Structure formats: C-alpha cells, structure tokens
GROMACS .gro file of C-alpha atoms in nm:
model
  306
    1MET     CA    1   8.704   8.018  -1.078
    2PRO     CA    2   8.709   8.243  -1.391
    3GLY     CA    3   9.050   8.270  -1.544
    4PRO     CA    4   9.030   8.621  -1.692
    5ARG     CA    5   8.931   8.776  -1.364
    6ARG     CA    6   9.198   8.591  -1.163
    7TRP     CA    7   8.978   8.530  -0.859
    8GLY     CA    8   8.740   8.270  -0.736
    9GLY     CA    9   8.471   8.199  -0.477
   10GLY     CA   10   8.385   7.909  -0.250
   11GLY     CA   11   8.144   7.783   0.008
   12ALA     CA   12   8.174   7.502   0.263
   13GLY     CA   13   7.940   7.345   0.516
   14LEU     CA   14   7.649   7.496   0.322
   15GLU     CA   15   7.332   7.312   0.421
   16GLY     CA   16   6.995   7.316   0.250
   17VAL     CA   17   7.097   7.464  -0.086
   18LYS     CA   18   7.064   7.249  -0.397
   19THR     CA   19   7.302   7.462  -0.607
   20PRO     CA   20   7.608   7.549  -0.384
   21SER     CA   21   7.821   7.628  -0.693
   22LEU     CA   22   7.597   7.924  -0.768
   23VAL     CA   23   7.646   8.047  -0.410
   24ALA     CA   24   8.024   8.012  -0.461
   25LYS     CA   25   7.989   8.214  -0.780
   26ALA     CA   26   7.803   8.487  -0.588
   27VAL     CA   27   8.083   8.489  -0.320
   28ALA     CA   28   8.328   8.565  -0.600
   29GLU     CA   29   8.115   8.825  -0.776
   30LEU     CA   30   7.959   9.010  -0.485
   31THR     CA   31   8.211   8.999  -0.201
   32ASP     CA   32   8.576   9.071  -0.131
   33HIS     CA   33   8.608   8.718   0.013
   34HIS     CA   34   8.700   8.382  -0.127
   35LEU     CA   35   8.538   8.144   0.117
   36ILE     CA   36   8.217   8.162   0.329
   37VAL     CA   37   8.119   7.861   0.541
   38GLY     CA   38   7.856   7.708   0.768
   39ASP     CA   39   7.561   7.909   0.897
   40GLY     CA   40   7.711   8.225   0.748
   41ALA     CA   41   7.714   8.067   0.403
   42ARG     CA   42   7.352   7.957   0.441
   43GLU     CA   43   7.241   8.308   0.550
   44PHE     CA   44   7.440   8.461   0.265
   45ALA     CA   45   7.253   8.235   0.025
   46ARG     CA   46   6.920   8.314   0.182
   47SER     CA   47   6.985   8.688   0.149
   48LEU     CA   48   7.032   8.647  -0.222
   49GLY     CA   49   6.708   8.459  -0.267
   50PHE     CA   50   6.830   8.101  -0.278
   51GLU     CA   51   6.573   7.854  -0.151
   52ILE     CA   52   6.681   7.696   0.177
   53HIS     CA   53   6.551   7.341   0.225
   54ASP     CA   54   6.507   7.195   0.573
   55ASP     CA   55   6.607   6.851   0.449
   56LEU     CA   56   6.756   6.744   0.114
   57ASN     CA   57   6.737   6.378   0.202
   58THR     CA   58   6.527   6.134  -0.006
   59GLU     CA   59   6.373   5.819   0.136
   60THR     CA   60   6.657   5.627  -0.021
   61SER     CA   61   6.938   5.842   0.118
   62ARG     CA   62   6.782   5.836   0.462
   63ALA     CA   63   6.758   5.451   0.453
   64LEU     CA   64   7.122   5.436   0.351
   65TRP     CA   65   7.224   5.667   0.635
   66LEU     CA   66   7.042   5.440   0.885
   67GLU     CA   67   7.219   5.131   0.746
   68TRP     CA   68   7.554   5.309   0.769
   69ARG     CA   69   7.481   5.421   1.127
   70ARG     CA   70   7.397   5.064   1.220
   71ARG     CA   71   7.719   4.928   1.072
   72VAL     CA   72   7.926   5.192   1.258
   73ASP     CA   73   7.755   5.150   1.599
   74PRO     CA   74   7.569   4.817   1.605
   75SER     CA   75   7.545   4.811   1.981
   76HIS     CA   76   7.297   5.097   1.962
   77TRP     CA   77   7.158   5.079   1.607
   78LEU     CA   78   7.042   4.724   1.562
   79ASP     CA   79   6.971   4.528   1.243
   80PRO     CA   80   6.596   4.469   1.262
   81GLU     CA   81   6.617   4.125   1.109
   82GLU     CA   82   6.902   4.013   1.337
   83ARG     CA   83   6.717   4.168   1.631
   84LEU     CA   84   6.416   3.947   1.566
   85ARG     CA   85   6.642   3.641   1.529
   86GLY     CA   86   6.828   3.734   1.852
   87ILE     CA   87   7.174   3.775   1.693
   88GLY     CA   88   7.399   4.070   1.611
   89ARG     CA   89   7.463   4.151   1.980
   90PRO     CA   90   7.728   4.399   2.086
   91GLY     CA   91   8.080   4.294   2.180
   92GLU     CA   92   8.174   4.148   1.844
   93ASP     CA   93   8.481   4.242   1.636
   94THR     CA   94   8.580   4.615   1.668
   95ASP     CA   95   8.837   4.617   1.392
   96PRO     CA   96   8.743   4.848   1.100
   97ASP     CA   97   8.884   4.583   0.867
   98ALA     CA   98   8.631   4.344   1.014
   99ILE     CA   99   8.348   4.587   0.933
  100ARG     CA  100   8.497   4.615   0.583
  101ARG     CA  101   8.465   4.239   0.553
  102GLY     CA  102   8.102   4.257   0.656
  103ARG     CA  103   8.134   4.163   1.028
  104ARG     CA  104   7.979   4.397   1.282
  105GLY     CA  105   8.178   4.588   1.541
  106ASP     CA  106   8.165   4.872   1.790
  107PRO     CA  107   8.429   5.143   1.734
  108GLY     CA  108   8.350   5.290   2.071
  109ARG     CA  109   8.164   5.611   2.152
  110LEU     CA  110   8.328   5.939   2.213
  111GLY     CA  111   8.165   6.030   2.542
  112PRO     CA  112   8.192   6.358   2.730
  113VAL     CA  113   8.570   6.365   2.734
  114HIS     CA  114   8.783   6.681   2.726
  115PRO     CA  115   8.892   6.724   2.362
  116ALA     CA  116   9.260   6.763   2.468
  117ASP     CA  117   9.250   6.413   2.621
  118PRO     CA  118   9.464   6.177   2.406
  119ALA     CA  119   9.212   5.903   2.469
  120HIS     CA  120   8.942   6.119   2.319
  121ALA     CA  121   9.152   6.180   2.013
  122ALA     CA  122   9.216   5.804   1.978
  123ARG     CA  123   8.845   5.731   2.000
  124LEU     CA  124   8.776   6.001   1.744
  125ARG     CA  125   9.025   5.844   1.500
  126ARG     CA  126   8.872   5.497   1.561
  127PHE     CA  127   8.526   5.638   1.492
  128HIS     CA  128   8.650   5.802   1.176
  129ASP     CA  129   8.817   5.483   1.051
  130ALA     CA  130   8.511   5.269   1.136
  131SER     CA  131   8.279   5.526   0.968
  132LEU     CA  132   8.479   5.509   0.647
  133ALA     CA  133   8.502   5.129   0.666
  134ALA     CA  134   8.126   5.103   0.711
  135GLY     CA  135   8.062   5.322   0.408
  136LEU     CA  136   8.302   5.128   0.192
  137SER     CA  137   8.148   4.802   0.303
  138MET     CA  138   7.818   4.936   0.169
  139VAL     CA  139   7.991   5.013  -0.165
  140ASP     CA  140   8.117   4.645  -0.165
  141ASP     CA  141   7.765   4.524  -0.099
  142GLY     CA  142   7.625   4.725  -0.390
  143LEU     CA  143   7.414   4.956  -0.176
  144ILE     CA  144   7.606   5.265  -0.286
  145ASP     CA  145   7.768   5.342  -0.616
  146ALA     CA  146   8.144   5.403  -0.572
  147ASP     CA  147   8.125   5.740  -0.759
  148SER     CA  148   7.827   5.852  -0.547
  149PHE     CA  149   8.010   5.766  -0.225
  150TRP     CA  150   8.254   6.053  -0.292
  151GLY     CA  151   7.992   6.270  -0.458
  152THR     CA  152   8.201   6.529  -0.645
  153THR     CA  153   8.165   6.686  -0.991
  154SER     CA  154   8.432   6.900  -1.163
  155LEU     CA  155   8.414   7.091  -1.490
  156GLU     CA  156   8.690   7.276  -1.671
  157ALA     CA  157   8.640   7.469  -1.992
  158VAL     CA  158   8.811   7.685  -2.249
  159SER     CA  159   8.613   7.939  -2.456
  160PRO     CA  160   8.668   7.998  -2.831
  161GLU     CA  161   8.858   8.313  -2.723
  162GLY     CA  162   9.094   8.103  -2.510
  163ASP     CA  163   8.952   8.210  -2.172
  164ILE     CA  164   8.952   7.936  -1.910
  165CYS     CA  165   8.717   7.860  -1.614
  166GLY     CA  166   8.652   7.582  -1.373
  167VAL     CA  167   8.411   7.472  -1.105
  168THR     CA  168   8.412   7.186  -0.855
  169THR     CA  169   8.110   7.106  -0.640
  170THR     CA  170   8.039   6.828  -0.393
  171SER     CA  171   7.821   6.706  -0.114
  172GLY     CA  172   8.146   6.578   0.046
  173LEU     CA  173   8.258   6.239   0.164
  174SER     CA  174   7.947   6.038   0.267
  175TRP     CA  175   7.875   6.052   0.638
  176LYS     CA  176   8.190   6.239   0.730
  177ILE     CA  177   8.258   6.385   1.069
  178PRO     CA  178   8.028   6.691   1.098
  179GLY     CA  179   8.217   7.009   1.015
  180ARG     CA  180   8.469   6.844   0.781
  181ALA     CA  181   8.542   7.050   0.470
  182GLY     CA  182   8.723   6.898   0.178
  183ASP     CA  183   8.934   7.016  -0.111
  184SER     CA  184   8.655   7.138  -0.347
  185PRO     CA  185   8.628   7.500  -0.219
  186ILE     CA  186   8.997   7.544  -0.161
  187LEU     CA  187   9.181   7.715  -0.452
  188GLY     CA  188   9.482   7.506  -0.551
  189ALA     CA  189   9.356   7.190  -0.389
  190GLY     CA  190   9.032   7.073  -0.560
  191GLN     CA  191   9.032   7.334  -0.828
  192TYR     CA  192   9.271   7.578  -0.992
  193VAL     CA  193   9.269   7.801  -1.299
  194ASP     CA  194   9.536   8.014  -1.456
  195ASN     CA  195   9.407   8.189  -1.771
  196GLU     CA  196   9.752   8.189  -1.931
  197VAL     CA  197   9.807   7.820  -1.872
  198GLY     CA  198   9.509   7.597  -1.804
  199ALA     CA  199   9.283   7.444  -1.542
  200ALA     CA  200   9.261   7.133  -1.326
  201GLY     CA  201   8.983   6.996  -1.106
  202SER     CA  202   8.955   6.680  -0.906
  203THR     CA  203   8.730   6.415  -0.751
  204GLY     CA  204   8.824   6.151  -0.496
  205ARG     CA  205   8.998   6.177  -0.160
  206GLY     CA  206   9.000   6.545  -0.078
  207GLU     CA  207   9.256   6.526   0.199
  208ALA     CA  208   9.514   6.402  -0.051
  209ASN     CA  209   9.464   6.715  -0.256
  210LEU     CA  210   9.474   6.940   0.046
  211TYR     CA  211   9.805   6.794   0.152
  212ASN     CA  212   9.957   6.822  -0.192
  213LEU     CA  213   9.776   7.126  -0.344
  214SER     CA  214   9.739   6.897  -0.639
  215CYS     CA  215   9.546   7.115  -0.879
  216CYS     CA  216   9.780   7.408  -0.843
  217LEU     CA  217  10.065   7.161  -0.886
  218ILE     CA  218   9.918   7.042  -1.213
  219VAL     CA  219   9.881   7.389  -1.355
  220GLU     CA  220  10.234   7.466  -1.255
  221PHE     CA  221  10.360   7.156  -1.429
  222MET     CA  222  10.178   7.268  -1.741
  223ARG     CA  223  10.335   7.614  -1.707
  224GLN     CA  224  10.672   7.436  -1.723
  225GLY     CA  225  10.575   7.279  -2.056
  226MET     CA  226  10.411   6.947  -1.958
  227ALA     CA  227  10.110   6.820  -2.150
  228PRO     CA  228   9.786   6.786  -1.950
  229LYS     CA  229   9.823   6.408  -1.921
  230ASP     CA  230  10.185   6.423  -1.810
  231ALA     CA  231  10.109   6.695  -1.559
  232GLY     CA  232   9.822   6.492  -1.408
  233MET     CA  233  10.032   6.176  -1.386
  234ALA     CA  234  10.312   6.373  -1.215
  235ALA     CA  235  10.066   6.502  -0.953
  236LEU     CA  236   9.932   6.150  -0.893
  237GLU     CA  237  10.280   6.029  -0.843
  238ARG     CA  238  10.343   6.304  -0.594
  239VAL     CA  239  10.030   6.198  -0.403
  240ARG     CA  240  10.139   5.832  -0.418
  241SER     CA  241  10.481   5.905  -0.277
  242ASN     CA  242  10.338   6.122   0.003
  243THR     CA  243  10.086   5.855   0.114
  244VAL     CA  244  10.293   5.702   0.390
  245GLU     CA  245  10.035   5.623   0.663
  246SER     CA  246   9.968   5.254   0.675
  247ARG     CA  247   9.598   5.310   0.731
  248LEU     CA  248   9.586   5.484   0.395
  249GLN     CA  249   9.765   5.201   0.211
  250ASN     CA  250   9.629   4.877   0.074
  251SER     CA  251   9.797   4.536   0.096
  252ARG     CA  252  10.043   4.634  -0.175
  253GLY     CA  253  10.158   4.946   0.010
  254LEU     CA  254   9.987   5.173  -0.245
  255PRO     CA  255   9.715   5.433  -0.183
  256ALA     CA  256   9.393   5.270  -0.060
  257PHE     CA  257   9.182   5.545  -0.231
  258ASP     CA  258   9.123   5.673  -0.579
  259LEU     CA  259   9.190   6.025  -0.703
  260ARG     CA  260   9.093   6.173  -1.044
  261PHE     CA  261   9.206   6.487  -1.220
  262PHE     CA  262   9.033   6.659  -1.514
  263ILE     CA  263   9.276   6.887  -1.696
  264VAL     CA  264   9.273   7.129  -1.987
  265ASN     CA  265   9.532   7.372  -2.119
  266LYS     CA  266   9.485   7.702  -2.303
  267ALA     CA  267   9.515   7.530  -2.641
  268GLY     CA  268   9.222   7.301  -2.557
  269ASP     CA  269   9.431   6.993  -2.505
  270TYR     CA  270   9.277   6.785  -2.225
  271ALA     CA  271   9.326   6.473  -2.015
  272GLY     CA  272   9.142   6.272  -1.756
  273VAL     CA  273   9.368   6.075  -1.526
  274ALA     CA  274   9.316   5.864  -1.210
  275MET     CA  275   9.527   5.691  -0.949
  276TYR     CA  276   9.371   5.363  -1.067
  277GLY     CA  277   9.247   5.299  -1.412
  278SER     CA  278   8.976   5.051  -1.509
  279ALA     CA  279   8.767   4.967  -1.811
  280GLU     CA  280   8.463   5.126  -1.642
  281SER     CA  281   8.638   5.457  -1.558
  282ALA     CA  282   8.547   5.743  -1.795
  283PHE     CA  283   8.510   6.115  -1.805
  284ALA     CA  284   8.289   6.346  -2.019
  285VAL     CA  285   8.428   6.563  -2.299
  286CYS     CA  286   8.242   6.815  -2.517
  287ASP     CA  287   8.411   6.995  -2.807
  288GLU     CA  288   8.351   7.070  -3.173
  289ASN     CA  289   8.301   6.695  -3.226
  290GLY     CA  290   8.018   6.679  -2.974
  291ALA     CA  291   7.971   6.524  -2.632
  292ARG     CA  292   8.121   6.189  -2.549
  293GLU     CA  293   8.285   5.980  -2.278
  294GLU     CA  294   8.657   5.893  -2.289
  295PRO     CA  295   8.845   5.649  -2.061
  296LEU     CA  296   9.046   5.778  -1.766
  297GLU     CA  297   9.411   5.685  -1.779
  298GLY     CA  298   9.542   5.530  -1.458
  299LEU     CA  299   9.873   5.569  -1.293
  300LEU     CA  300   9.843   5.229  -1.112
  301GLU     CA  301   9.691   4.898  -1.207
  302GLY     CA  302   9.432   4.709  -1.006
  303SER     CA  303   9.205   4.849  -0.740
  304PRO     CA  304   9.271   5.082  -0.444
  305ARG     CA  305   9.135   4.815  -0.221
  306ASP     CA  306   9.346   4.519  -0.343
   0.00000   0.00000   0.00000
C-alpha cells in the first residue's frame, strides 16, 4: 500500500506463488481492482510471468501436516508407533482442550450434510476448534515455532522525503479451513497507510483485526495526535474488550491469542506492540543507526494460554 498514490492491492487464496506480495503489487499497479483471489489470482500471476509451483511443501512441512491431521482425526489417521503397540484407538476424549493437553480425540467428521443444517454448522465449528487445538498442541510440543504457526510478515517504512508505504504478507493460519482468508490483504484490517499520518501492519489472529479494523483504527488514533505506541495500545485494548466469546478467552478471561502491531508515523517515530509481552518478543527496526531488534511492548502480562 503506497501512501503517495493512496491505493493498494491484495491477493488471497493464491496457491503456488512464492512471492504473493509482488502479485499484490501488480494488482495495485496494473488493474482497477484492490483484491483478486483464488484461481483467478493464480492465473493473473501466471499471465504476468510468475512461476507457478505445483507444491510448495517441503519434506518437513508435509510431515508436520500429517502429524496435525493425525491429531485432529486420530480415528482415521493413526499414530504409526501407537498402531504397532495396539493403542491410540478411536473413541477417546473428543474435547479440543483434551487435544491441547496432548490426549487424542475425534472432533467428528462433517459428512454429506446440507450446509444449512445446524448440525453441520456445529460439526464445522467443532472441527475448526479441534484443528486449532491440534496445531497449538504441536507448538506446545516444540514441533512448530509459535511465530511460524501464524506465518505473517509486515513491513512499514518512511522514505527520506516523508512518503510512507506498507506491506503485509502471509501463508495464513496453519492448516486453516480451506478457503479461509485472513486480514493481511484487507485494507484497514491487517495493513493500512495514510501518507499524511502513518502506517500500521499486524501479525497474529487475523479475525481479531477483521472484526475491529485495527490497522485503520491505529492510523486514525495517530491522526488524532496519539504517538505510535499509544495508538497501538489503544487498538489492543479495543480488541481485548471486544473478545467476549469464551472459546477465545483463557482461564483469566483474557484473549487466548496474541496480536502484534508494527507502527510508524510520518515523522519516523515507531513502535512495536503486542497483546502479550515477553522477554523473547522482538521486532526489527532499520534507520540511520542501522538494523537491530527491539522488544515488543505488551498490553497484558503472562501468556495468551495461561
């Protein structure tokens, strides 16, 4: 999203392209549209000469996917070691919290049910919750880095002339429901730039940004005179207060997810803030003093999964 031109481009559901941010740039520069998705986005990229790969998986990522699939649906995808020992049979605990604690469960299969059927919707929600729980259990077990699980990168910059730009790119939430698009390509949600004010980008739970239009909110807070850090903290507080579903809350009644904002204003003042701060949380900065990491400042103490 280039500030001086006051427009932006996005792509979603774009498979087989290693550099989707460049496709999004082409959408902005070559079309009258903001967002191109799915098969159309892939064909658009192909027409511009982008290489389309049949499979971007590595041996490691494929092995992780198989482990995730087994944890979600152990009645069909069996643990080979438990299979040989004759344990890990279906019919165990079906609670996503149990999967999160490392016990196996069966969230139920969707089956050929009419999508308007409430039972189908309930099974879909159970599958979603169990899918997320299985992925998070792999984070707990050290199989997946927590940052890689969400898989998003955001960059905001100010030129020496004071022009502002931003880009956010992501592979999306690991093993999401096929077709899910997050906040990254949506202007105002995962990314927003106003050349007279500043820019904000985000990583973390995309749905939280979609519900709150968080990055636009941050830029508007800065327009009202807030410093980047204060604007980011105010947006995090808005997200926290709007997180009312119990399934999205931890044992303390706080958001059971992290969310991070990377913010810069026209003067070059910047901030990196997060729903939860920790000694290991940092963001990258590059200015006249060179490249370095600085700690993210957290709104809340502890962990999202306390």
